[in-house]
């Protein structure tokens, strides 16, 4: 099959269609902007069925949540926290100075982090959003989460990372609160973290009013295997992808039809033993199994669709990977299954989905920095660049620009 | 005056208020998405009063536009083009490799550039958006502009930069065309460049469907001067800011009231000699003149409002500038007036406005790259990080993740 057909497959389930839902989300944003906490409370009652006494979580509840962890769990959080921090610091941008220019980076002052709540809690999402922000040097982190149990694993993870400002609010209303500020929740400079469809709409509508990391969609993975692969390991990789949610998708590719058949057989044998087998059954309905006819078509296909996760478990991995231009993240080899990236490898698991890796990247430390140029032109340089600048200013009819340049030529 | 009061001044005219205009823009986007060129033509007739035979500009018209330039103009374009390119390459990100990670950058494949048209043409905007994209290695650049004269300076500048794909379309409809593709205009990966209110709304609504650089608002500058400053030079700097458009704003600050008075006097004396005096009269109504009482309050004020342009023409410039964290761009000293940045300094003049410098940065070469991590965990490392990963997977109830990790421990 060719890349175009594959790409059509890849996009068709996700294609943005119209602007359904926008009107409702605009109304939520407007009410939170103008009414503050009162609107936030009203929506929390309506959508979450909760009436928190105050949105801010008392520090004791964070601490109690952490204290309830086992020793091994505390150690696991700390090991992973340090590992993420170390990786993120290794890719941090540094100031540059070249001639009459400096280009300088500074950490953002106030960042809002959205942590999904509801039926399942994901402490790994806390680590994968908060640790890069702290490593960047962000002064204030404000976490919102629709998590209303008095103690819970999300609070524990936030405490483990040192986050003190946690608010029990979710959905578009929590995004609006972070964007504009309410009596309880301060206005932040940037909002990051994954959320549901309404969270995504609110982030899109508020882009530019506040910094926004990305619009995340359902998760996807492209796995490329050769005939030497450990069949059951791939089966669990596919199940791990599938158990995220009913919309998760796997694209399993190989040059060898027999491998795909063997994997499919073992999936059939093992699926009903999985604890989340009903979700897995739903999401593998969106899976795609493909034979690729050439290395070129594999690479063009990956670069065309920029999958969120690309897992290459193949003897020629190095060569293939060196040709990948667009992907959320690339997992190289047997000991880099996607699951290790979800928890502990180092790069954030908050990654661009649905082809957006063609223009955006996974959340990282540098998304918590902002930057600007300092321009310090010397008199001699000025003498060489002001004349061409004046010529263009004149053509644009901007005479005061021309005069501002001209007066310094005297 | 304190920073909070100043900040209130700074934001009040620009504050996002409601979602007026969104409905109309959504309709434009939806029609272009579903009807393609037919919708694009219908909106071009409606909003621009033009019926182009084809949207794509024939190469000959670009070439003729360039040929109509004088020798000096051609030289000016080339000098500036080279200068921008050199600066942009000096700040380009480079791949990193650290232990079991690579972090790699690749140029975007297809970029759309919006070039404003209408009554005034700005070839400098062509250079300031297109040259960084080309320097980054973008393969295809598609420029849209509501510029319908058969030859013009915008086409000349595009030709000078080597852009071959130019389309006569503007407004929200041109943004939608680039985001979704039509028969004439291909779908791109990212859209950059300044535009009017409807362009900004379309960019916001399409954020995530396509990459978007930023949402630009009216221009602003903060100028800080001491008593040794060349009064008329500052007057022209203020007029240069003011002549952009009626919403442009200047914040002139000093510790010395006498300087501000002298500048105001000279403004009165010179304003009616300016060719764009009527626009200048309108926009200086939004100017703010302030005495700052301390160096600390100056710096906190700049960092709070993150002005698009900060021009420090003061003996203590170095010290002040080293404390600026948030700004669109900083202009240091007498020979770095903002006008030189508009045309020829090197950094793009497409800069974050209205406080958005607190979380975003001026357009540059790196906005035309995307990046991803390659994760190549070795067996030994795996042995140390898989156990904590498994503990968290278990707490999240993601058993297939746990098994995907576990099977590789054998």
PDB file of N, CA and C in Angstrom, chain A residues 274-329:
ATOM      1  N   UNK A 274      -6.514 -10.027  29.670  1.00  0.00           N
ATOM      2  CA  UNK A 274      -6.102  -8.667  30.057  1.00  0.00           C
ATOM      3  C   UNK A 274      -7.134  -8.030  30.984  1.00  0.00           C
ATOM      4  N   UNK A 275      -6.638  -7.297  31.988  1.00  0.00           N
ATOM      5  CA  UNK A 275      -7.585  -6.712  32.938  1.00  0.00           C
ATOM      6  C   UNK A 275      -8.442  -5.637  32.263  1.00  0.00           C
ATOM      7  N   UNK A 276      -7.908  -4.967  31.262  1.00  0.00           N
ATOM      8  CA  UNK A 276      -8.697  -3.947  30.561  1.00  0.00           C
ATOM      9  C   UNK A 276      -9.135  -4.473  29.188  1.00  0.00           C
ATOM     10  N   UNK A 277      -9.510  -5.757  29.152  1.00  0.00           N
ATOM     11  CA  UNK A 277      -9.782  -6.383  27.843  1.00  0.00           C
ATOM     12  C   UNK A 277     -10.946  -5.716  27.101  1.00  0.00           C
ATOM     13  N   UNK A 278     -11.895  -5.145  27.826  1.00  0.00           N
ATOM     14  CA  UNK A 278     -13.022  -4.572  27.068  1.00  0.00           C
ATOM     15  C   UNK A 278     -12.591  -3.306  26.324  1.00  0.00           C
ATOM     16  N   UNK A 279     -11.754  -2.486  26.972  1.00  0.00           N
ATOM     17  CA  UNK A 279     -11.207  -1.313  26.255  1.00  0.00           C
ATOM     18  C   UNK A 279     -10.313  -1.780  25.101  1.00  0.00           C
ATOM     19  N   UNK A 280      -9.506  -2.809  25.370  1.00  0.00           N
ATOM     20  CA  UNK A 280      -8.590  -3.309  24.333  1.00  0.00           C
ATOM     21  C   UNK A 280      -9.384  -3.819  23.120  1.00  0.00           C
ATOM     22  N   UNK A 281     -10.453  -4.537  23.385  1.00  0.00           N
ATOM     23  CA  UNK A 281     -11.298  -5.008  22.280  1.00  0.00           C
ATOM     24  C   UNK A 281     -11.811  -3.834  21.442  1.00  0.00           C
ATOM     25  N   UNK A 282     -12.242  -2.786  22.120  1.00  0.00           N
ATOM     26  CA  UNK A 282     -12.766  -1.632  21.368  1.00  0.00           C
ATOM     27  C   UNK A 282     -11.676  -0.963  20.541  1.00  0.00           C
ATOM     28  N   UNK A 283     -10.514  -0.736  21.163  1.00  0.00           N
ATOM     29  CA  UNK A 283      -9.527   0.079  20.447  1.00  0.00           C
ATOM     30  C   UNK A 283      -8.800  -0.715  19.370  1.00  0.00           C
ATOM     31  N   UNK A 284      -8.640  -2.042  19.540  1.00  0.00           N
ATOM     32  CA  UNK A 284      -7.938  -2.741  18.448  1.00  0.00           C
ATOM     33  C   UNK A 284      -8.788  -2.799  17.179  1.00  0.00           C
ATOM     34  N   UNK A 285     -10.056  -2.463  17.310  1.00  0.00           N
ATOM     35  CA  UNK A 285     -10.868  -2.324  16.092  1.00  0.00           C
ATOM     36  C   UNK A 285     -10.337  -1.202  15.192  1.00  0.00           C
ATOM     37  N   UNK A 286      -9.587  -0.265  15.794  1.00  0.00           N
ATOM     38  CA  UNK A 286      -8.986   0.818  14.991  1.00  0.00           C
ATOM     39  C   UNK A 286      -7.563   0.494  14.547  1.00  0.00           C
ATOM     40  N   UNK A 287      -7.081  -0.696  14.872  1.00  0.00           N
ATOM     41  CA  UNK A 287      -5.704  -1.028  14.486  1.00  0.00           C
ATOM     42  C   UNK A 287      -5.583  -1.249  12.983  1.00  0.00           C
ATOM     43  N   UNK A 288      -4.340  -1.092  12.515  1.00  0.00           N
ATOM     44  CA  UNK A 288      -4.048  -1.323  11.095  1.00  0.00           C
ATOM     45  C   UNK A 288      -2.813  -2.203  11.023  1.00  0.00           C
ATOM     46  N   UNK A 289      -2.895  -3.250  10.242  1.00  0.00           N
ATOM     47  CA  UNK A 289      -1.763  -4.160  10.080  1.00  0.00           C
ATOM     48  C   UNK A 289      -1.353  -4.105   8.616  1.00  0.00           C
ATOM     49  N   UNK A 290      -0.088  -3.818   8.375  1.00  0.00           N
ATOM     50  CA  UNK A 290       0.329  -3.564   6.996  1.00  0.00           C
ATOM     51  C   UNK A 290       1.657  -4.240   6.681  1.00  0.00           C
ATOM     52  N   UNK A 291       1.755  -4.671   5.444  1.00  0.00           N
ATOM     53  CA  UNK A 291       3.038  -5.121   4.912  1.00  0.00           C
ATOM     54  C   UNK A 291       3.637  -3.963   4.134  1.00  0.00           C
ATOM     55  N   UNK A 292       4.872  -3.603   4.450  1.00  0.00           N
ATOM     56  CA  UNK A 292       5.517  -2.560   3.644  1.00  0.00           C
ATOM     57  C   UNK A 292       6.442  -3.220   2.651  1.00  0.00           C
ATOM     58  N   UNK A 293       6.416  -2.716   1.427  1.00  0.00           N
ATOM     59  CA  UNK A 293       7.155  -3.375   0.351  1.00  0.00           C
ATOM     60  C   UNK A 293       8.598  -2.901   0.251  1.00  0.00           C
ATOM     61  N   UNK A 294       8.902  -1.732   0.811  1.00  0.00           N
ATOM     62  CA  UNK A 294      10.280  -1.257   0.703  1.00  0.00           C
ATOM     63  C   UNK A 294      10.610  -0.349   1.878  1.00  0.00           C
ATOM     64  N   UNK A 295      11.888  -0.203   2.104  1.00  0.00           N
ATOM     65  CA  UNK A 295      12.372   0.675   3.160  1.00  0.00           C
ATOM     66  C   UNK A 295      11.969   2.119   2.875  1.00  0.00           C
ATOM     67  N   UNK A 296      11.988   2.490   1.580  1.00  0.00           N
ATOM     68  CA  UNK A 296      11.620   3.857   1.197  1.00  0.00           C
ATOM     69  C   UNK A 296      10.164   4.147   1.532  1.00  0.00           C
ATOM     70  N   UNK A 297       9.295   3.154   1.250  1.00  0.00           N
ATOM     71  CA  UNK A 297       7.882   3.440   1.496  1.00  0.00           C
ATOM     72  C   UNK A 297       7.606   3.488   3.002  1.00  0.00           C
ATOM     73  N   UNK A 298       8.344   2.703   3.780  1.00  0.00           N
ATOM     74  CA  UNK A 298       8.211   2.791   5.245  1.00  0.00           C
ATOM     75  C   UNK A 298       8.548   4.196   5.722  1.00  0.00           C
ATOM     76  N   UNK A 299       9.683   4.697   5.252  1.00  0.00           N
ATOM     77  CA  UNK A 299      10.158   5.997   5.747  1.00  0.00           C
ATOM     78  C   UNK A 299       9.254   7.133   5.268  1.00  0.00           C
ATOM     79  N   UNK A 300       8.804   7.059   4.030  1.00  0.00           N
ATOM     80  CA  UNK A 300       7.945   8.133   3.527  1.00  0.00           C
ATOM     81  C   UNK A 300       6.619   8.129   4.282  1.00  0.00           C
ATOM     82  N   UNK A 301       6.174   6.926   4.614  1.00  0.00           N
ATOM     83  CA  UNK A 301       4.938   6.762   5.360  1.00  0.00           C
ATOM     84  C   UNK A 301       5.066   7.363   6.774  1.00  0.00           C
ATOM     85  N   UNK A 302       6.159   7.059   7.449  1.00  0.00           N
ATOM     86  CA  UNK A 302       6.359   7.620   8.794  1.00  0.00           C
ATOM     87  C   UNK A 302       6.422   9.146   8.713  1.00  0.00           C
ATOM     88  N   UNK A 303       7.186   9.665   7.764  1.00  0.00           N
ATOM     89  CA  UNK A 303       7.338  11.113   7.684  1.00  0.00           C
ATOM     90  C   UNK A 303       6.045  11.807   7.257  1.00  0.00           C
ATOM     91  N   UNK A 304       5.235  11.120   6.465  1.00  0.00           N
ATOM     92  CA  UNK A 304       3.949  11.702   6.073  1.00  0.00           C
ATOM     93  C   UNK A 304       2.978  11.788   7.243  1.00  0.00           C
ATOM     94  N   UNK A 305       2.935  10.747   8.063  1.00  0.00           N
ATOM     95  CA  UNK A 305       1.913  10.732   9.109  1.00  0.00           C
ATOM     96  C   UNK A 305       2.442  11.154  10.476  1.00  0.00           C
ATOM     97  N   UNK A 306       3.760  11.207  10.647  1.00  0.00           N
ATOM     98  CA  UNK A 306       4.354  11.653  11.917  1.00  0.00           C
ATOM     99  C   UNK A 306       3.651  11.055  13.130  1.00  0.00           C
ATOM    100  N   UNK A 307       3.701   9.730  13.279  1.00  0.00           N
ATOM    101  CA  UNK A 307       2.976   9.117  14.407  1.00  0.00           C
ATOM    102  C   UNK A 307       3.472   9.636  15.757  1.00  0.00           C
ATOM    103  N   UNK A 308       2.560   9.666  16.721  1.00  0.00           N
ATOM    104  CA  UNK A 308       2.936  10.086  18.073  1.00  0.00           C
ATOM    105  C   UNK A 308       4.109   9.237  18.592  1.00  0.00           C
ATOM    106  N   UNK A 309       3.978   7.924  18.481  1.00  0.00           N
ATOM    107  CA  UNK A 309       5.053   7.018  18.881  1.00  0.00           C
ATOM    108  C   UNK A 309       5.474   6.184  17.677  1.00  0.00           C
ATOM    109  N   UNK A 310       6.772   6.077  17.473  1.00  0.00           N
ATOM    110  CA  UNK A 310       7.300   5.162  16.458  1.00  0.00           C
ATOM    111  C   UNK A 310       8.226   4.197  17.184  1.00  0.00           C
ATOM    112  N   UNK A 311       7.908   2.912  17.118  1.00  0.00           N
ATOM    113  CA  UNK A 311       8.723   1.904  17.796  1.00  0.00           C
ATOM    114  C   UNK A 311       9.343   1.013  16.726  1.00  0.00           C
ATOM    115  N   UNK A 312      10.672   1.047  16.619  1.00  0.00           N
ATOM    116  CA  UNK A 312      11.363   0.260  15.595  1.00  0.00           C
ATOM    117  C   UNK A 312      12.089  -0.881  16.308  1.00  0.00           C
ATOM    118  N   UNK A 313      11.572  -2.088  16.098  1.00  0.00           N
ATOM    119  CA  UNK A 313      12.184  -3.264  16.718  1.00  0.00           C
ATOM    120  C   UNK A 313      12.597  -4.171  15.555  1.00  0.00           C
ATOM    121  N   UNK A 314      13.725  -3.808  14.970  1.00  0.00           N
ATOM    122  CA  UNK A 314      14.125  -4.350  13.676  1.00  0.00           C
ATOM    123  C   UNK A 314      15.639  -4.240  13.577  1.00  0.00           C
ATOM    124  N   UNK A 315      16.249  -5.195  12.908  1.00  0.00           N
ATOM    125  CA  UNK A 315      17.716  -5.215  12.835  1.00  0.00           C
ATOM    126  C   UNK A 315      18.306  -3.971  12.156  1.00  0.00           C
ATOM    127  N   UNK A 316      17.538  -3.348  11.273  1.00  0.00           N
ATOM    128  CA  UNK A 316      18.043  -2.157  10.587  1.00  0.00           C
ATOM    129  C   UNK A 316      17.581  -0.853  11.243  1.00  0.00           C
ATOM    130  N   UNK A 317      17.295  -0.917  12.542  1.00  0.00           N
ATOM    131  CA  UNK A 317      16.707   0.244  13.233  1.00  0.00           C
ATOM    132  C   UNK A 317      17.517   1.532  13.035  1.00  0.00           C
ATOM    133  N   UNK A 318      18.818   1.456  13.182  1.00  0.00           N
ATOM    134  CA  UNK A 318      19.639   2.675  13.112  1.00  0.00           C
ATOM    135  C   UNK A 318      19.447   3.387  11.781  1.00  0.00           C
ATOM    136  N   UNK A 319      19.516   2.603  10.709  1.00  0.00           N
ATOM    137  CA  UNK A 319      19.388   3.193   9.372  1.00  0.00           C
ATOM    138  C   UNK A 319      18.008   3.818   9.192  1.00  0.00           C
ATOM    139  N   UNK A 320      16.985   3.084   9.619  1.00  0.00           N
ATOM    140  CA  UNK A 320      15.619   3.596   9.462  1.00  0.00           C
ATOM    141  C   UNK A 320      15.443   4.886  10.270  1.00  0.00           C
ATOM    142  N   UNK A 321      15.889   4.841  11.513  1.00  0.00           N
ATOM    143  CA  UNK A 321      15.679   5.976  12.423  1.00  0.00           C
ATOM    144  C   UNK A 321      16.413   7.221  11.941  1.00  0.00           C
ATOM    145  N   UNK A 322      17.578   7.026  11.328  1.00  0.00           N
ATOM    146  CA  UNK A 322      18.317   8.206  10.862  1.00  0.00           C
ATOM    147  C   UNK A 322      17.584   8.909   9.723  1.00  0.00           C
ATOM    148  N   UNK A 323      16.584   8.240   9.138  1.00  0.00           N
ATOM    149  CA  UNK A 323      15.799   8.866   8.066  1.00  0.00           C
ATOM    150  C   UNK A 323      14.442   9.399   8.525  1.00  0.00           C
ATOM    151  N   UNK A 324      14.134   9.232   9.802  1.00  0.00           N
ATOM    152  CA  UNK A 324      12.843   9.739  10.293  1.00  0.00           C
ATOM    153  C   UNK A 324      12.978  11.229  10.586  1.00  0.00           C
ATOM    154  N   UNK A 325      12.127  12.006   9.932  1.00  0.00           N
ATOM    155  CA  UNK A 325      12.141  13.451  10.164  1.00  0.00           C
ATOM    156  C   UNK A 325      11.032  13.891  11.105  1.00  0.00           C
ATOM    157  N   UNK A 326       9.854  13.245  10.998  1.00  0.00           N
ATOM    158  CA  UNK A 326       8.696  13.719  11.747  1.00  0.00           C
ATOM    159  C   UNK A 326       8.077  12.585  12.554  1.00  0.00           C
ATOM    160  N   UNK A 327       8.019  12.766  13.861  1.00  0.00           N
ATOM    161  CA  UNK A 327       7.418  11.787  14.774  1.00  0.00           C
ATOM    162  C   UNK A 327       7.276  12.477  16.123  1.00  0.00           C
ATOM    163  N   UNK A 328       6.387  11.960  16.968  1.00  0.00           N
ATOM    164  CA  UNK A 328       6.310  12.472  18.330  1.00  0.00           C
ATOM    165  C   UNK A 328       7.552  12.086  19.114  1.00  0.00           C
ATOM    166  N   UNK A 329       7.832  10.790  19.125  1.00  0.00           N
ATOM    167  CA  UNK A 329       9.069  10.278  19.724  1.00  0.00           C
ATOM    168  C   UNK A 329       9.357   8.951  19.066  1.00  0.00           C
TER     169      UNK A 329
END
